[in-house]
Short mmCIF file of C-alpha atoms in Angstrom, two decimals:
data_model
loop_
_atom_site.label_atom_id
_atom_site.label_comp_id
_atom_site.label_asym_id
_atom_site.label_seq_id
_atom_site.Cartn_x
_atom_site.Cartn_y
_atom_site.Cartn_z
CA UNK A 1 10.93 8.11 44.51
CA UNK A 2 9.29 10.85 45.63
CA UNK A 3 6.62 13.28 43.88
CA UNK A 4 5.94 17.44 44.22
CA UNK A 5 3.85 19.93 42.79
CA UNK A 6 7.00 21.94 41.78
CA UNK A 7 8.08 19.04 39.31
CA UNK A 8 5.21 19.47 37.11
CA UNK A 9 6.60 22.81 35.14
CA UNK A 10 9.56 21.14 33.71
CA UNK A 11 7.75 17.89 32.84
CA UNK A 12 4.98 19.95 30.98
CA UNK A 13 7.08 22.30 29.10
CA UNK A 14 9.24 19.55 28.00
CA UNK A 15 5.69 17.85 26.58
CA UNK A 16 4.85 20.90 25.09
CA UNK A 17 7.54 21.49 23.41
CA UNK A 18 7.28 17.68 22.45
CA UNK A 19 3.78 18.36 21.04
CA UNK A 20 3.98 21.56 19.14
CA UNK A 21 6.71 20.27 17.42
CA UNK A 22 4.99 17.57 16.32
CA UNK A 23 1.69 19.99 15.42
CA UNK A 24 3.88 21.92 13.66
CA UNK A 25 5.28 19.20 11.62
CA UNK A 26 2.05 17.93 10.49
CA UNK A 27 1.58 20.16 7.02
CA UNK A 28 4.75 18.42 5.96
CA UNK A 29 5.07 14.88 7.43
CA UNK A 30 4.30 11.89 5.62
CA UNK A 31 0.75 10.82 6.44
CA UNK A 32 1.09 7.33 6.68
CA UNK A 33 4.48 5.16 8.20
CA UNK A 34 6.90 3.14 6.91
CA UNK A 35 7.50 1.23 10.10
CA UNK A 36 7.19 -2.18 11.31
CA UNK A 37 4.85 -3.12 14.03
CA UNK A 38 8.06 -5.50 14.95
CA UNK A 39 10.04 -2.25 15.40
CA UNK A 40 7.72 -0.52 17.49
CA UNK A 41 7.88 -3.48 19.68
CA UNK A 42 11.60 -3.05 20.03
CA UNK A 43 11.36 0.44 20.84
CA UNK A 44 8.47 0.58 22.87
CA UNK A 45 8.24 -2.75 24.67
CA UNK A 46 11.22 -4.90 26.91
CA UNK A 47 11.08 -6.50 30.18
CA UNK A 48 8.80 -4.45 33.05
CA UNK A 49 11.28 -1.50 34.44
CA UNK A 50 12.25 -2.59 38.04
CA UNK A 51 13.22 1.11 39.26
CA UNK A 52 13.13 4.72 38.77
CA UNK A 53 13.84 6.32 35.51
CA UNK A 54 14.22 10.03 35.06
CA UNK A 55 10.93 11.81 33.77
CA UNK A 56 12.26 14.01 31.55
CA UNK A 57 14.17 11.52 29.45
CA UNK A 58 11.21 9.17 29.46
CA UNK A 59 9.21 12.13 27.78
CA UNK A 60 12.10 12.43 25.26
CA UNK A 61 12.61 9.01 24.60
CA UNK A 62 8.60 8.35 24.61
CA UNK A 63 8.04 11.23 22.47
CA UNK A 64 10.80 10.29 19.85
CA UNK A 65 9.55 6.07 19.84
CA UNK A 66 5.70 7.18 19.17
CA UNK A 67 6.19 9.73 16.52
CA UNK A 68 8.10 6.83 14.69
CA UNK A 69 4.54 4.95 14.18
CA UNK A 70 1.71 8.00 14.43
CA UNK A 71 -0.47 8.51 11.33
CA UNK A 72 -0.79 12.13 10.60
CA UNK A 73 -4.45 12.30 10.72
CA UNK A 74 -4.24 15.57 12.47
CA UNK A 75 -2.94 17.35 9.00
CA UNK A 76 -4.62 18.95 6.48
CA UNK A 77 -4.80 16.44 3.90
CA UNK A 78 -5.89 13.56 5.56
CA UNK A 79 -9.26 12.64 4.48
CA UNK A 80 -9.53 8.75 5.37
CA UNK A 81 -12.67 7.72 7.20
CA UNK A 82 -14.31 10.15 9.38
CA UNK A 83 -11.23 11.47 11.34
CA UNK A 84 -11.31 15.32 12.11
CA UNK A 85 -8.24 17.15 13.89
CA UNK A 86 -8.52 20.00 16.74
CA UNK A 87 -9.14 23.43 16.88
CA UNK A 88 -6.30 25.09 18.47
CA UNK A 89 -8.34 25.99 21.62
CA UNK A 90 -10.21 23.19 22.06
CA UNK A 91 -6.72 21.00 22.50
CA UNK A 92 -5.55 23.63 24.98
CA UNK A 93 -8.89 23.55 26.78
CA UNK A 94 -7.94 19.40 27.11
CA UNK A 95 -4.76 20.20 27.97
CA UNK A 96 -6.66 22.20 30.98
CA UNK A 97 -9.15 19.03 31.66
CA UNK A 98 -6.43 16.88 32.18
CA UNK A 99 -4.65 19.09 34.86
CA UNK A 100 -7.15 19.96 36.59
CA UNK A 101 -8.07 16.13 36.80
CA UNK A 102 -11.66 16.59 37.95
CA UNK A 103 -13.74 14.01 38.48
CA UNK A 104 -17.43 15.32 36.80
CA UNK A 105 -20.18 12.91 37.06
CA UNK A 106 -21.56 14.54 40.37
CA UNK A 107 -21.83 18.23 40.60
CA UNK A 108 -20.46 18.04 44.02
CA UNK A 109 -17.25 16.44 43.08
CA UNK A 110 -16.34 19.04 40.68
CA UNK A 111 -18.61 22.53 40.24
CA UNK A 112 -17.43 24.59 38.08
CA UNK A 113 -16.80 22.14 35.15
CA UNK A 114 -20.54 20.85 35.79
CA UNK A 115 -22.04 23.79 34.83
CA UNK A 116 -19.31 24.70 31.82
CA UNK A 117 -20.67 20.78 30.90
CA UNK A 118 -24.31 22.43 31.44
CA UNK A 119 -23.66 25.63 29.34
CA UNK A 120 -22.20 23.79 26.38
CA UNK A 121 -24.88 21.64 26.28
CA UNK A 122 -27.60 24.41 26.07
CA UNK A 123 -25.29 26.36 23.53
CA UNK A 124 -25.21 22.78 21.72
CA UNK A 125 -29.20 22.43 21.47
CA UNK A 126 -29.41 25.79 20.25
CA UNK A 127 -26.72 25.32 17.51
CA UNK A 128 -28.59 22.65 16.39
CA UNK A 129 -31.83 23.72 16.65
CA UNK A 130 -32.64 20.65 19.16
CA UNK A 131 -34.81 21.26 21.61
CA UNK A 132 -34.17 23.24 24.12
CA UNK A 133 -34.90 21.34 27.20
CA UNK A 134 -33.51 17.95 25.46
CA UNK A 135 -31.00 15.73 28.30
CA UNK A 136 -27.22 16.01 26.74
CA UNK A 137 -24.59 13.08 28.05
CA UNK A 138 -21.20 13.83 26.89
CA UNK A 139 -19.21 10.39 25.96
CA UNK A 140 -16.53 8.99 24.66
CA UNK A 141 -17.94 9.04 21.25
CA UNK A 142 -20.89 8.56 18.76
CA UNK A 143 -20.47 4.71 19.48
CA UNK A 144 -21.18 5.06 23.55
CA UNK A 145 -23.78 7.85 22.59
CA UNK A 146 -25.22 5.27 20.67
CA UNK A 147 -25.61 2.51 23.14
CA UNK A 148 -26.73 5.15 25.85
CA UNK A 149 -29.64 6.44 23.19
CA UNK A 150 -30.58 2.49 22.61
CA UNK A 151 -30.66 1.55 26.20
CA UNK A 152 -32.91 4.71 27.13
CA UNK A 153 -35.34 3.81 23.72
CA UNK A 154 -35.50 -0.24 24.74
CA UNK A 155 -36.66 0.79 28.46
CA UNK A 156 -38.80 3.65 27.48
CA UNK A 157 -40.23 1.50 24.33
CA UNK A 158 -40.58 -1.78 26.87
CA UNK A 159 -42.32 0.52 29.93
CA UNK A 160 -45.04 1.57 27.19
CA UNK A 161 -45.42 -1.96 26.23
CA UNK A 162 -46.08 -2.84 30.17
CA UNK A 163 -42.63 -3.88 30.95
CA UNK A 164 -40.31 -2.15 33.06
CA UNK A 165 -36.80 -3.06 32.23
CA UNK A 166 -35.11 -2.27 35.43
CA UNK A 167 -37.36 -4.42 37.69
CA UNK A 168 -37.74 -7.14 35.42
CA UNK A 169 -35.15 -7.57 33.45
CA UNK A 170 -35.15 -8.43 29.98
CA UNK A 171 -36.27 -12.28 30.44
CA UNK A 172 -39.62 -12.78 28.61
CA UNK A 173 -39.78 -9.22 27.89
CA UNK A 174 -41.75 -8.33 24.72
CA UNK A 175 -39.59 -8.60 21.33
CA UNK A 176 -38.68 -5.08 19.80
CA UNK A 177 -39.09 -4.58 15.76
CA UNK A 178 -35.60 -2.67 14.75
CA UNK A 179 -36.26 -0.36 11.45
CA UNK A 180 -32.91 0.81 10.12
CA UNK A 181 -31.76 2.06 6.25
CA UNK A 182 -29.86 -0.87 4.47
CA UNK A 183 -26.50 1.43 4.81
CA UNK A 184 -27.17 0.72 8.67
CA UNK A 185 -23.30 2.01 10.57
CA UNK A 186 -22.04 -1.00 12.07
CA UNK A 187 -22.02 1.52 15.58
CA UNK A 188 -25.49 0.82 15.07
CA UNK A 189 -25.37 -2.81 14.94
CA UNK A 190 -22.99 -3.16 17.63
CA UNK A 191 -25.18 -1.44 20.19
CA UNK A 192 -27.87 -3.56 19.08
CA UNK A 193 -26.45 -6.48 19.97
CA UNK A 194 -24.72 -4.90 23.14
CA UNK A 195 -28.59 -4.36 24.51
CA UNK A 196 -29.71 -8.01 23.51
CA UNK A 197 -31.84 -6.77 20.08
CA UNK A 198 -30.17 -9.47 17.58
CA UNK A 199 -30.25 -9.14 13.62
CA UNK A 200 -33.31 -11.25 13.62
CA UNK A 201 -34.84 -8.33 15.04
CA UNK A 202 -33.81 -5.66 11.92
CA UNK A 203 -36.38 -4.69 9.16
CA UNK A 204 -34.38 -2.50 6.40
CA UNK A 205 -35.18 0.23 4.04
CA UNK A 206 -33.67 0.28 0.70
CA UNK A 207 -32.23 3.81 -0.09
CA UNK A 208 -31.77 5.30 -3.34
CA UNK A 209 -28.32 5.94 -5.42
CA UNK A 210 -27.04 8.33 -2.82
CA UNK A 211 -27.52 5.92 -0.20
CA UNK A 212 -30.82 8.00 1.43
CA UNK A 213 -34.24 5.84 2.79
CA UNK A 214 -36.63 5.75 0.13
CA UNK A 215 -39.66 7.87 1.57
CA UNK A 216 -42.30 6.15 -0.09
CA UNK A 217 -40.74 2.66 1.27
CA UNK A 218 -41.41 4.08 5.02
CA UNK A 219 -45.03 3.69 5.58
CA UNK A 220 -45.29 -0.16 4.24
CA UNK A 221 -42.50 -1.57 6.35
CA UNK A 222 -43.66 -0.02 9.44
CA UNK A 223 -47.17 -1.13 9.07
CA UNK A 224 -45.34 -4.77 9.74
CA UNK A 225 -43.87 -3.71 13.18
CA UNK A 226 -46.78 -5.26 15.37
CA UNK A 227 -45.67 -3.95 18.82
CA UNK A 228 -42.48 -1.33 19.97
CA UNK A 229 -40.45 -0.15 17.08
CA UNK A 230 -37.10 1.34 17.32
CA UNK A 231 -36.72 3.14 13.64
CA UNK A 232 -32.64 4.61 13.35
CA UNK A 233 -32.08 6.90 10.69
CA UNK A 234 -28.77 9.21 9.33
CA UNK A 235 -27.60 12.20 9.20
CA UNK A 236 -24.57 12.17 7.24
CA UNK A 237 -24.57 8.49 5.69
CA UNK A 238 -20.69 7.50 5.99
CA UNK A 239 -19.98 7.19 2.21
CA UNK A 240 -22.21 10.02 0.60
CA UNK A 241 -22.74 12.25 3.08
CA UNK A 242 -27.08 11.66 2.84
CA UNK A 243 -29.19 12.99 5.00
CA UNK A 244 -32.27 10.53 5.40
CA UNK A 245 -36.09 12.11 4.99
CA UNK A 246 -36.87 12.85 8.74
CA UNK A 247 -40.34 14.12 8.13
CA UNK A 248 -41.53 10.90 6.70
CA UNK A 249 -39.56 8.79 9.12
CA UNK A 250 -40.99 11.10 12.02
CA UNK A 251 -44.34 10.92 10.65
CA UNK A 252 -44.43 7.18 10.32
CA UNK A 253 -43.11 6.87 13.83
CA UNK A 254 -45.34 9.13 14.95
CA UNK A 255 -48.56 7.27 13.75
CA UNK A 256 -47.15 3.59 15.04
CA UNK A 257 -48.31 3.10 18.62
CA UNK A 258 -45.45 2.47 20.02
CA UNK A 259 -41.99 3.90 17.95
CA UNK A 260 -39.09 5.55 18.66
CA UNK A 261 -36.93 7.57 16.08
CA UNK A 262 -33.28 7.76 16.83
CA UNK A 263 -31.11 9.99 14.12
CA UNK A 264 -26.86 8.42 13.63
CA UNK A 265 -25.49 12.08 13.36
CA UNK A 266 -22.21 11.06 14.09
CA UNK A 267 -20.96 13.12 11.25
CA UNK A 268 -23.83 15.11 9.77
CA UNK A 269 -25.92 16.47 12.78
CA UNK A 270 -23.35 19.20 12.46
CA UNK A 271 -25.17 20.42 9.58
CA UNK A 272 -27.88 21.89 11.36
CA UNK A 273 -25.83 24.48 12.62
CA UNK A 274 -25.14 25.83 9.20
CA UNK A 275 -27.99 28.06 7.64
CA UNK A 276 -26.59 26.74 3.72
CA UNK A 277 -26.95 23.25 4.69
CA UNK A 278 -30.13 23.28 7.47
CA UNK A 279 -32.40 22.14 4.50
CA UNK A 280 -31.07 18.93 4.04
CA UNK A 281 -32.21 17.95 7.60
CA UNK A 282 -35.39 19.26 7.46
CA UNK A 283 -37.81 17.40 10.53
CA UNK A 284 -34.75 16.49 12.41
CA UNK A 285 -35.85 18.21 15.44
CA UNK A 286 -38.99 15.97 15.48
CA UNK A 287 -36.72 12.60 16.79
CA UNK A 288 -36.37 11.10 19.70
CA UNK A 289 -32.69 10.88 20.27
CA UNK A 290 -29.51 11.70 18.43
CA UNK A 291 -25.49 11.09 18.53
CA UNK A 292 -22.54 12.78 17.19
CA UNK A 293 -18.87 12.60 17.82
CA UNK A 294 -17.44 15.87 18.57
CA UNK A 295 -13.78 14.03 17.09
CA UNK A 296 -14.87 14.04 13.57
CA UNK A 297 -16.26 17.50 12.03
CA UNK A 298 -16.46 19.20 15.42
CA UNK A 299 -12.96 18.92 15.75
CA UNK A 300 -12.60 17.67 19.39
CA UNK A 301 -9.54 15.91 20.35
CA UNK A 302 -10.52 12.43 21.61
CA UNK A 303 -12.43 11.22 22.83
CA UNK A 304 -15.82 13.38 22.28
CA UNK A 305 -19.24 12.38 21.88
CA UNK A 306 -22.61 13.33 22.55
CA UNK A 307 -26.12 11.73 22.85
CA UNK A 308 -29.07 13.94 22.94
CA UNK A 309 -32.87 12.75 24.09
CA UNK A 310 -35.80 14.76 23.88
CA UNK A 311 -36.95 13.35 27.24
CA UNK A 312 -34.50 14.65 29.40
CA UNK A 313 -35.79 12.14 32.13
CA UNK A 314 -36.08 8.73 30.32
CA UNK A 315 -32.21 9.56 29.32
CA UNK A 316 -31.50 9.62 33.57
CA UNK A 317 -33.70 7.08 34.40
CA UNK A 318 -32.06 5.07 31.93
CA UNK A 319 -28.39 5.84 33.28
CA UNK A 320 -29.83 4.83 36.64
CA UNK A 321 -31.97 7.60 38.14
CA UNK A 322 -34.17 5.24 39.42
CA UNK A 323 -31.73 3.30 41.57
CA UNK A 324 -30.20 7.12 42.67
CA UNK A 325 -33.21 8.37 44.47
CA UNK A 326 -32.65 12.24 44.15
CA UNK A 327 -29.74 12.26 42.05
CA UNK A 328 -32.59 12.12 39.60
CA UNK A 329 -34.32 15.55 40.69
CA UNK A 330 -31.23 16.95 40.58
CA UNK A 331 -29.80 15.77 37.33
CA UNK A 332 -32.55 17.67 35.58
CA UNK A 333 -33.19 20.92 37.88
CA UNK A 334 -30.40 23.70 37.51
CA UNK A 335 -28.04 24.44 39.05
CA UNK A 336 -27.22 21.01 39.83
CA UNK A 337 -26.63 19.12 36.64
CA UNK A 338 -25.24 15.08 37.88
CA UNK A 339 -23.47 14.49 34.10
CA UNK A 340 -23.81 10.43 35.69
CA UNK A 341 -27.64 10.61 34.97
CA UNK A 342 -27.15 11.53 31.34
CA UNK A 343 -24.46 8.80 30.93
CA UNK A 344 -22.97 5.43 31.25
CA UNK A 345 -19.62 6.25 32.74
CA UNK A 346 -19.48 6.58 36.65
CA UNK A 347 -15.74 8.19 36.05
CA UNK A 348 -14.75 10.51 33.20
CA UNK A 349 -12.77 13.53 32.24
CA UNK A 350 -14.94 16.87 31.99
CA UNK A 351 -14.95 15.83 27.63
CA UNK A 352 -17.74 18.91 27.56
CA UNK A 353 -14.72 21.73 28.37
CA UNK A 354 -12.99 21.33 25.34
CA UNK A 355 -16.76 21.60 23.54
CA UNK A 356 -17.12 24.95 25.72
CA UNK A 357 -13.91 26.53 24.59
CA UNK A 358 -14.37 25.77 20.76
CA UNK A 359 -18.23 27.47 20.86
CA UNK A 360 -16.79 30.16 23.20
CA UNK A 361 -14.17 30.92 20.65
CA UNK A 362 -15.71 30.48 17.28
CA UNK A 363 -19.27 31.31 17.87
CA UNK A 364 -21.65 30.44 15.60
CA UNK A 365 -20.64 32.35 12.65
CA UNK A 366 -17.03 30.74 12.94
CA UNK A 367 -18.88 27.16 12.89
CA UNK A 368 -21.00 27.75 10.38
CA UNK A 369 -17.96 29.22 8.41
CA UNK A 370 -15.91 25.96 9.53
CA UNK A 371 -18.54 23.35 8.00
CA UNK A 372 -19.53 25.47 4.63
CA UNK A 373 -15.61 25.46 3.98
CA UNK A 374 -15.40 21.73 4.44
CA UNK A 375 -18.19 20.96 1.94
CA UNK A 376 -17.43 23.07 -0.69
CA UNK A 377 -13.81 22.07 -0.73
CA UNK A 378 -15.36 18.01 -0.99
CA UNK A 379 -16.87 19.35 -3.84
CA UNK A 380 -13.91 21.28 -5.34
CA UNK A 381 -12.15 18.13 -5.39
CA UNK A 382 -15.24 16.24 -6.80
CA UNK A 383 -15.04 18.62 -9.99
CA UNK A 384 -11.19 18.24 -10.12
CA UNK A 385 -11.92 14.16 -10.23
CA UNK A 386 -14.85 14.26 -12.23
CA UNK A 387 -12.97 16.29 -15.09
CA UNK A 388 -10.70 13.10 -15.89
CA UNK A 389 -11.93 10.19 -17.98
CA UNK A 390 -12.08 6.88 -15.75
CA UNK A 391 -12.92 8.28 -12.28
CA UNK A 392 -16.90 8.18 -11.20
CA UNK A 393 -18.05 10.21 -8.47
CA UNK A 394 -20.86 7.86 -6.95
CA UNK A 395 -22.91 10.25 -5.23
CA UNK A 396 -24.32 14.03 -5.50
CA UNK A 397 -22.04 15.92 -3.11
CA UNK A 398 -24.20 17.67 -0.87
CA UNK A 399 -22.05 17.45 2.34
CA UNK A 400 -18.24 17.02 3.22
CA UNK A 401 -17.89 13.62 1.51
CA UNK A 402 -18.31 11.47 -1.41
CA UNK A 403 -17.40 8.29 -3.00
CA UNK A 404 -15.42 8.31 -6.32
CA UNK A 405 -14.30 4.93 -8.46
CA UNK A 406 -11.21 4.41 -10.71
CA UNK A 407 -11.60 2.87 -14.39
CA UNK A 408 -13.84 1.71 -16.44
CA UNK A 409 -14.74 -2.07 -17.60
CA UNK A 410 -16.53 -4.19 -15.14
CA UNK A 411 -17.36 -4.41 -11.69
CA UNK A 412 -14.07 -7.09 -10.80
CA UNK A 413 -11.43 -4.28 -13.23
CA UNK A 414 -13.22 -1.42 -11.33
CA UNK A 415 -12.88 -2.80 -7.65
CA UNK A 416 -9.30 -3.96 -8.62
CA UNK A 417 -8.18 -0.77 -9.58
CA UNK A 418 -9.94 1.91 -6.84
CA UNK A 419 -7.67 -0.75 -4.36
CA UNK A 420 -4.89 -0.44 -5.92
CA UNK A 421 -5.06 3.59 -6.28
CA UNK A 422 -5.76 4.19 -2.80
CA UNK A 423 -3.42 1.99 -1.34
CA UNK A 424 -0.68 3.31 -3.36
CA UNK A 425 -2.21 6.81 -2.06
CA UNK A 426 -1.44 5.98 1.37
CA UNK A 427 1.75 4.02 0.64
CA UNK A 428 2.66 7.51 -1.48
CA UNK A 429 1.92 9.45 2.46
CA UNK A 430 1.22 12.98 0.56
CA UNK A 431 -2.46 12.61 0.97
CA UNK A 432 -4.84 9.70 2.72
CA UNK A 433 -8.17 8.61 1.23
CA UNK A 434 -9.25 5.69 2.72
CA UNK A 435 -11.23 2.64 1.28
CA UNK A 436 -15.28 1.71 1.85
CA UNK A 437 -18.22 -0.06 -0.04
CA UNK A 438 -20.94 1.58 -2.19
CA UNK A 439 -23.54 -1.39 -2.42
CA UNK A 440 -21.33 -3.71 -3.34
CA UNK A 441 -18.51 -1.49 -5.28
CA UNK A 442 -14.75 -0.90 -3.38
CA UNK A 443 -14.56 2.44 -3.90
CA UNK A 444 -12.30 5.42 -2.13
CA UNK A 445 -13.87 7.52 0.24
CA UNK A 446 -12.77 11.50 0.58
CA UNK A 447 -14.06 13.23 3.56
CA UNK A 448 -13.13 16.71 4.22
CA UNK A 449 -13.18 17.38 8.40
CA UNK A 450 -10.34 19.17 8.85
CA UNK A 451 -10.32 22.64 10.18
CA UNK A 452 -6.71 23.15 8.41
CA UNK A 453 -7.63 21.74 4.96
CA UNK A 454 -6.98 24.65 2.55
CA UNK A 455 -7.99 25.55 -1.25
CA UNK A 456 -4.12 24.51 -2.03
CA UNK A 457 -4.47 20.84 0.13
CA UNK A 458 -7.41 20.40 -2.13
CA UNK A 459 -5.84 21.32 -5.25
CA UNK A 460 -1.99 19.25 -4.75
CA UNK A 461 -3.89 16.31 -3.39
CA UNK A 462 -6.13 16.27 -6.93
CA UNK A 463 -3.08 16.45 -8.74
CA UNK A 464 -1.44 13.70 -6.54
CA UNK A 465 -5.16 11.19 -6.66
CA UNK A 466 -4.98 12.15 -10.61
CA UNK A 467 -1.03 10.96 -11.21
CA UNK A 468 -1.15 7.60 -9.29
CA UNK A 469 -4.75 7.01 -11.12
CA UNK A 470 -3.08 7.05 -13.86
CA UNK A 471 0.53 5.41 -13.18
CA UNK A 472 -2.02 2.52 -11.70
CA UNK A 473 -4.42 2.88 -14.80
CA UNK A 474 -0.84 2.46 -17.61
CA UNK A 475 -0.04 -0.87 -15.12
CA UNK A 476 -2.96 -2.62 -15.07
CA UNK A 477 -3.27 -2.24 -19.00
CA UNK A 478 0.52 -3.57 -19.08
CA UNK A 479 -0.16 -6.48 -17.58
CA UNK A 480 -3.28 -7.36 -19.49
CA UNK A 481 -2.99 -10.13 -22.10
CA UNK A 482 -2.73 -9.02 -26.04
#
């Protein structure tokens, strides 16, 4: 079989036309699928082929098989979890990445896409009002931006303690105190453990009914951290939207001896760059580190994420500067920006070109215009829900997402019946809430991330929550005993 640069037209147009058809079909598709995971096996799977196959009818048959089993989280009305779609350009702009194919961790292995990588970084900072000479790694998502921010707070947290990480390893090394809220993301948790900080390690701080840190709970629990302190706040909690007080957490981090502050924006860091929602993050600026996925209100397609550290040089020495001798010079003096000192991956796609294209394209006004629109159509649909007898809206709805419970009667009735109505939801495939906990409660979590969510998505999927509330609601009472 042999390959040439003049088969790749016909291959790609037949994808694209594959894809947009698809795209296009999202507004209208069921959400969620009917099908088996037995039947995917039998039209994906079979013995390993054994010789050629033509191209373009693996493309058609490939593109007909998956559709069979996708979830349409790319539509308007999906609002399960924390799944965004993609802007328009910034899915062409992968489209791009992938052809081009470069290779980006070294500025020498691929130029041009280095310093588009460099430029959306600085245009990032500034959207966020980060500052301005912070080190930006782009990743595969909040979860490796996470474990990159850890590792570079451990070393840096250890080296102040007398201990340097990289020499000595972590045998014997002096024990780190881990401050988190008690709605702690289990992204959170898993880089803990990835780094070798256990749960022993974790000090919590109780947060009030929207799921924010009690300020006035801050100063007492760190005053019990004898020695380094890694403190991890949110912005965005996943099932209220909260923003945690980052001028008390930076102030009590601050006056410790030897603290770090690392803000989970996975979801909410996004509202810095929006002048009606800047308040809520008020002292933000004053952490150590950050993350946020790109994939969820950014609109990215995957994978996209980001870590940010103030120190631009404790995030390269942590990805290995030390053991790169000038790599390390280089990663932080222009024009020569090495992405593999601000990073864990050795290998990647250029996942900061698609980030280019979408601030290129939208500026800031279109951003800011993109995440006002998302939270004030969460809140359109909390008043719609709020209006009927039996649902609860948990929180105050003060970003792009809230919690809401079906029923009334006790906690067992309650839990029972949110289950039922959002399963039914997603069996139903018009719209796609997902499931989560509220200390303690099963509730259904709405998020709003969508850059294609309208007024009229908002308003059909009310009706739609509303109707199977209530169907749900009329058989529950049915089956109860007279």
């Amino acid at each position: 079989m042999t390959h040439s640069f003049d088969q790749y037209r016909a291959l790609l147009n037949r994808s694209l036309a594959h894809a947009t058809d698809y795209l296009e079909s999202l507004p209208e598709r069921p959400i969620d699928t009917p099908v088996s995971s037995d039947t995917l096996r039998t039209l994906l799977g079979g013995p390993l082929p054994q010789g050629h196959s033509d191209a373009q009818t693996v493309l058609d048959d490939l593109a007909h098989n998956i559709e069979q089993g996708l979830i349409g989280s790319g539509g308007p009305r999906y609002f399960g979890y924390a799944i965004g779609g993609s802007f328009p350009v910034a899915l062409a702009a992968d489209w791009l990445v992938s052809a081009w194919d470069q290779n980006v961790p070294y500025y020498v292995s691929s130029p041009a896409t280095s310093v588009a990588e460099e430029t959306a970084a600085e245009w990032m900072l500034e959207l966020l009002g980060l500052p301005p000479k912070a080190g930006v790694g782009f990743t595969s998502g909040a979860q490796e931006a996470i474990y990159s921010a850890m590792i570079t707070a451990r070393n840096t947290l250890l080296k102040r303690a007398g201990w340097d990480v990289a020499k000595q390893g972590l045998y014997e090394a002096p024990r780190i105190n881990v401050v988190v809220s008690d709605q702690i993301h289990s992204t959170i948790k898993r880089a803990l453990w990835m780094i070798g900080m256990g749960e022993s390690q974790i000090k919590t701080l109780p947060t009030d009914h929207n799921l924010r840190i009690i300020p006035e709970a801050i100063p007492a629990v760190l005053a019990e951290c004898d020695g380094p302190t890694l403190v991890c706040a949110q912005a965005g909690c996943i099932d209220s939207g909260a923003y945690d007080p980052f001028e008390a957490l930076a102030a009590a981090v601050k006056a410790h001896p030897n603290a770090w502050l690392h803000v989970d924006g996975a979801i909410g860091l996004w509202s810095a760059a929006s002048a009606q929602q800047r308040h809520l993050l008020k002292g933000i600026e004053l952490a150590d580190s950050w993350d946020t996925d790109g994939h969820k209100w950014f609109n990215m397609p995957y994978d996209s994420g980001v870590v940010i550290v103030r120190d631009a040089a404790l995030l390269a020495e942590a990805m290995g500067g030390n053991a790169m001798g000038a790599y390390l010079t280089d990663a932080i003096a222009k024009p020569d920006r090495n992405a593999i000192n601000f990073g864990i991956a050795a290998s990647r796609r250029a996942r900061g070109v698609p980030v280019y294209a979408a601030i290129k394209t939208l500026g800031k006004q279109g951003i800011e215009a993109h995440l006002d629109n998302s939270c004030r159509l969460a809140k359109r649909m909390a008043d719609h829900l709020s209006q009927v007898e039996g649902i609860t809206i948990l929180n105050d709805v003060v970003s792009n997402r809230f919690s809401a419970q079906f029923g009334k009667g006790d906690d067992d009735f309650r839990n029972q019946l949110t289950a039922r109505v959002v399963h039914q939801l997603q069996q139903d495939g018009f719209c796609y809430p997902s499931t989560s906990g509220y200390k303690g409660l099963k509730t259904m979590l709405f998020s709003v991330l969508n850059c294609h969510t309208t007024e009229a998505d908002i308003d059909a999927s009310a009706e739609r929550i509303i109707a199977i509330y209530q169907r749900e609601l009329a058989r529950c009472n049915d089956a109860v005993p007279a």
